[in-house]
Short mmCIF file of C-alpha atoms in Angstrom, two decimals:
data_model
loop_
_atom_site.label_atom_id
_atom_site.label_comp_id
_atom_site.label_asym_id
_atom_site.label_seq_id
_atom_site.Cartn_x
_atom_site.Cartn_y
_atom_site.Cartn_z
CA ASN A 1 11.50 -13.01 11.80
CA ALA A 2 11.97 -9.32 10.91
CA GLY A 3 10.33 -9.23 7.44
CA VAL A 4 10.79 -5.72 6.10
CA THR A 5 12.91 -3.36 8.11
CA GLN A 6 13.06 0.36 7.56
CA THR A 7 15.39 2.99 9.06
CA PRO A 8 15.13 5.48 10.41
CA LYS A 9 11.55 5.47 11.84
CA PHE A 10 11.51 9.19 12.38
CA GLN A 11 13.47 12.04 10.85
CA VAL A 12 13.38 15.80 10.76
CA LEU A 13 15.21 17.65 7.99
CA LYS A 14 15.75 21.21 6.99
CA THR A 15 15.00 22.25 3.49
CA GLY A 16 17.91 21.40 1.16
CA GLN A 17 19.34 18.76 3.38
CA SER A 18 19.85 15.21 1.98
CA MET A 19 19.18 11.87 3.51
CA THR A 20 18.68 8.21 2.73
CA LEU A 21 15.95 5.92 3.89
CA GLN A 22 17.16 2.34 4.23
CA CYS A 23 15.02 -0.81 3.64
CA ALA A 24 16.04 -4.42 4.07
CA GLN A 25 14.02 -7.60 3.74
CA ASP A 26 15.00 -11.05 4.92
CA MET A 27 12.39 -13.04 2.90
CA ASN A 28 14.51 -13.56 -0.20
CA HIS A 29 11.99 -11.53 -2.16
CA ASN A 30 12.78 -10.39 -5.70
CA SER A 31 10.84 -7.18 -5.99
CA MET A 32 10.89 -4.10 -3.71
CA TYR A 33 8.88 -0.89 -3.60
CA TRP A 34 8.96 2.61 -2.05
CA TYR A 35 5.57 4.23 -1.44
CA ARG A 36 4.71 7.59 0.27
CA GLN A 37 1.53 7.99 2.30
CA ASP A 38 -0.15 11.40 2.53
CA PRO A 39 -3.45 12.27 4.19
CA GLY A 40 -6.34 11.91 1.81
CA MET A 41 -4.10 10.50 -0.97
CA GLY A 42 -3.42 6.95 0.08
CA LEU A 43 -0.20 5.36 -0.96
CA ARG A 44 1.58 6.54 -4.02
CA LEU A 45 4.39 4.49 -5.69
CA ILE A 46 7.72 6.45 -5.85
CA TYR A 47 10.09 3.75 -7.34
CA TYR A 48 10.22 0.10 -7.62
CA SER A 49 12.73 -2.59 -8.35
CA ALA A 50 11.32 -5.62 -10.11
CA SER A 51 14.48 -7.63 -9.57
CA GLU A 52 18.06 -7.10 -8.27
CA GLY A 53 19.90 -4.67 -10.56
CA THR A 54 16.79 -2.97 -11.99
CA THR A 55 14.84 0.06 -10.87
CA ASP A 56 11.89 1.91 -12.39
CA LYS A 57 9.89 5.03 -11.77
CA GLY A 58 6.46 4.90 -10.10
CA GLU A 59 3.79 7.60 -10.00
CA VAL A 60 5.77 10.32 -8.05
CA PRO A 61 9.55 9.81 -8.61
CA ASN A 62 10.57 13.55 -8.81
CA GLY A 63 12.98 14.53 -6.16
CA TYR A 64 13.99 10.93 -5.24
CA ASN A 65 16.60 8.45 -6.29
CA VAL A 66 16.86 4.80 -5.42
CA SER A 67 19.52 2.07 -5.26
CA ARG A 68 18.90 -1.65 -5.18
CA LEU A 69 22.09 -2.46 -3.44
CA ASN A 70 21.62 -6.18 -3.53
CA LYS A 71 18.72 -8.63 -3.32
CA ARG A 72 18.00 -7.63 0.31
CA GLU A 73 18.35 -3.90 0.26
CA PHE A 74 16.54 -1.02 -1.46
CA SER A 75 17.42 2.50 -0.46
CA LEU A 76 15.51 5.83 -1.20
CA ARG A 77 17.50 9.00 -1.33
CA LEU A 78 16.35 12.56 -1.05
CA GLU A 79 19.18 14.73 -2.47
CA SER A 80 17.54 18.14 -1.57
CA ALA A 81 14.68 17.74 0.72
CA ALA A 82 11.58 20.04 0.25
CA PRO A 83 8.58 20.57 2.53
CA SER A 84 6.46 18.82 -0.09
CA GLN A 85 8.35 15.61 0.74
CA THR A 86 7.05 15.60 4.29
CA SER A 87 5.30 12.22 4.34
CA VAL A 88 5.30 8.72 5.72
CA TYR A 89 7.35 6.52 3.60
CA PHE A 90 6.72 2.71 3.31
CA CYS A 91 9.00 0.05 1.85
CA ALA A 92 7.40 -3.12 0.60
CA SER A 93 8.64 -6.37 -1.01
CA THR A 94 7.18 -9.39 -2.77
CA ARG A 95 8.52 -12.72 -3.89
CA ASP A 96 6.55 -12.58 -7.13
CA ARG A 97 5.49 -9.23 -8.49
CA VAL A 98 2.99 -10.88 -10.91
CA THR A 99 0.96 -12.82 -8.30
CA GLY A 100 2.44 -12.18 -4.87
CA GLU A 101 1.17 -10.11 -2.01
CA LEU A 102 3.21 -7.14 -0.76
CA PHE A 103 4.77 -7.23 2.62
CA PHE A 104 5.30 -3.77 4.12
CA GLY A 105 7.73 -2.18 6.61
CA GLU A 106 6.50 -0.17 9.63
CA GLY A 107 7.06 3.14 7.84
CA SER A 108 9.39 6.08 8.19
CA ARG A 109 7.89 9.50 9.19
CA LEU A 110 9.81 12.28 7.51
CA THR A 111 9.28 15.97 8.24
CA VAL A 112 11.02 18.62 6.20
CA LEU A 113 10.97 22.16 7.67
CA ALA B 1 -5.88 6.87 -17.33
CA GLN B 2 -6.00 4.00 -14.92
CA ARG B 3 -7.67 4.96 -11.67
CA VAL B 4 -9.04 3.55 -8.45
CA THR B 5 -11.55 5.49 -6.41
CA GLN B 6 -12.64 4.91 -2.85
CA PRO B 7 -15.38 7.57 -2.40
CA GLU B 8 -15.68 7.49 1.36
CA LYS B 9 -12.92 8.83 3.54
CA LEU B 10 -14.60 7.64 6.74
CA LEU B 11 -17.24 5.12 7.40
CA SER B 12 -18.69 5.01 10.80
CA VAL B 13 -21.05 2.14 11.86
CA PHE B 14 -22.24 0.50 15.10
CA LYS B 15 -21.05 -2.91 16.17
CA GLY B 16 -23.17 -5.62 14.43
CA ALA B 17 -24.19 -3.41 11.57
CA PRO B 18 -23.40 -4.39 7.96
CA VAL B 19 -20.42 -2.80 6.37
CA GLU B 20 -19.75 -2.04 2.70
CA LEU B 21 -16.49 -0.23 1.70
CA LYS B 22 -16.72 0.97 -1.88
CA CYS B 23 -14.07 0.68 -4.54
CA ASN B 24 -14.40 1.66 -8.15
CA TYR B 25 -11.72 1.21 -10.74
CA SER B 26 -11.07 2.46 -14.31
CA TYR B 27 -8.46 0.17 -15.89
CA SER B 28 -7.78 -1.09 -19.35
CA GLY B 29 -8.03 -4.85 -19.49
CA SER B 30 -8.82 -6.86 -16.34
CA PRO B 31 -6.68 -5.88 -13.33
CA GLU B 32 -6.19 -8.20 -10.41
CA LEU B 33 -7.80 -6.61 -7.34
CA PHE B 34 -6.77 -6.58 -3.68
CA TRP B 35 -7.85 -5.14 -0.34
CA TYR B 36 -5.18 -4.19 2.12
CA VAL B 37 -5.78 -3.19 5.72
CA GLN B 38 -3.81 -1.13 8.23
CA TYR B 39 -4.83 -1.68 11.89
CA SER B 40 -3.76 0.91 14.45
CA ARG B 41 -0.01 0.59 15.12
CA GLN B 42 0.39 -2.34 12.75
CA ARG B 43 1.81 -2.67 9.29
CA LEU B 44 -0.20 -2.55 6.19
CA GLN B 45 -1.13 -6.05 5.22
CA LEU B 46 -3.12 -7.97 2.69
CA LEU B 47 -6.78 -8.64 3.62
CA LEU B 48 -7.97 -10.55 0.54
CA ARG B 49 -7.68 -10.70 -3.28
CA HIS B 50 -10.44 -11.23 -5.73
CA ILE B 51 -8.81 -14.28 -7.44
CA SER B 52 -9.08 -16.32 -4.19
CA ARG B 53 -12.84 -15.70 -3.82
CA GLU B 54 -12.26 -16.38 -0.03
CA SER B 55 -13.67 -14.77 3.08
CA ILE B 56 -11.15 -13.38 5.49
CA LYS B 57 -12.23 -12.23 9.06
CA GLY B 58 -15.76 -12.32 7.70
CA PHE B 59 -15.04 -9.97 4.79
CA THR B 60 -15.85 -10.78 1.21
CA ALA B 61 -15.33 -8.75 -2.02
CA ASP B 62 -16.93 -9.45 -5.31
CA LEU B 63 -15.56 -8.21 -8.57
CA ASN B 64 -18.27 -6.62 -10.66
CA LYS B 65 -16.84 -6.15 -14.14
CA GLY B 66 -19.92 -4.47 -15.41
CA GLU B 67 -19.83 -1.74 -12.79
CA THR B 68 -15.95 -1.95 -12.50
CA SER B 69 -16.32 -2.23 -8.75
CA PHE B 70 -14.75 -4.32 -6.04
CA HIS B 71 -16.61 -3.46 -2.86
CA LEU B 72 -15.59 -4.96 0.43
CA LYS B 73 -18.45 -6.29 2.56
CA LYS B 74 -19.01 -7.82 6.00
CA PRO B 75 -22.50 -8.60 7.41
CA PHE B 76 -21.76 -7.84 11.05
CA ALA B 77 -19.06 -5.39 11.90
CA GLN B 78 -16.88 -5.83 14.94
CA GLU B 79 -14.93 -3.19 16.93
CA GLU B 80 -11.69 -4.89 15.99
CA ASP B 81 -12.50 -4.23 12.26
CA SER B 82 -11.74 -0.50 12.90
CA ALA B 83 -8.79 0.24 10.53
CA MET B 84 -7.82 1.91 7.30
CA TYR B 85 -8.80 -0.05 4.24
CA TYR B 86 -7.13 0.32 0.79
CA CYS B 87 -8.41 -1.07 -2.48
CA ALA B 88 -5.46 -1.82 -4.83
CA PRO B 89 -5.67 -2.99 -8.43
CA ARG B 90 -2.58 -4.59 -9.81
CA GLN B 91 -1.81 -3.62 -13.44
CA ARG B 92 -1.56 -6.41 -15.88
CA ASP B 93 1.19 -4.91 -17.92
CA SER B 94 4.94 -5.50 -17.66
CA SER B 95 5.23 -3.39 -14.53
CA TYR B 96 2.62 -5.34 -12.44
CA LYS B 97 2.52 -2.31 -10.23
CA LEU B 98 0.07 -2.20 -7.33
CA ILE B 99 -1.72 1.20 -7.26
CA PHE B 100 -3.50 2.08 -4.08
CA GLY B 101 -6.81 4.00 -3.63
CA SER B 102 -6.93 6.86 -1.20
CA GLY B 103 -8.28 4.66 1.57
CA THR B 104 -11.36 4.46 3.76
CA ARG B 105 -11.14 4.64 7.57
CA LEU B 106 -13.63 2.31 9.14
CA LEU B 107 -14.76 3.11 12.63
CA VAL B 108 -16.91 0.52 14.38
CA ARG B 109 -18.56 1.98 17.48
CA PRO B 110 -19.64 -0.15 20.46
#
């Protein structure tokens, strides 16, 4: 039972390059989230998708775009990477965003040089 | 502005000592509160939620509305409790977003 799967686990980019982080869940969850984790700052919400076909900004959306491709998949795109986007990125999902717990992926460590 | 504060970045205790990880929140209305935990090399996972009023792995957390706090407590810490702990209120608006505190690293020494 895979749960929430993120790819890639590690990535090094140069400033200005683009990339997409992929996230897929096999739990038939309705809502999906992207967080970034930085030392001393905890997890900050980048974007979320309450249900298939909808996306909304979180606390720190600048420099990112998302796509809820279908119910299973929620991708995060960096169009022009900046060193400030060096972070660990976590995807999460929940069946019920009102009452449910979040299930997290293992994280993707991104370094922008 | 809605905020959650975990004032301690690191809490170090000896095995068998009591533990209290502090969490203070500043929210309009009454948020639903959670504690999430990340053990070394494991995924972030739910530890407990205030609605359940349960004890998980010996941990409890009481919501104190007067002090707007949701501290996590355990009477006798174990080495396997060493982990990163995050307090997370869920907003009770149309977004129902979960906002995480900055986290406290608990280190339980033998």
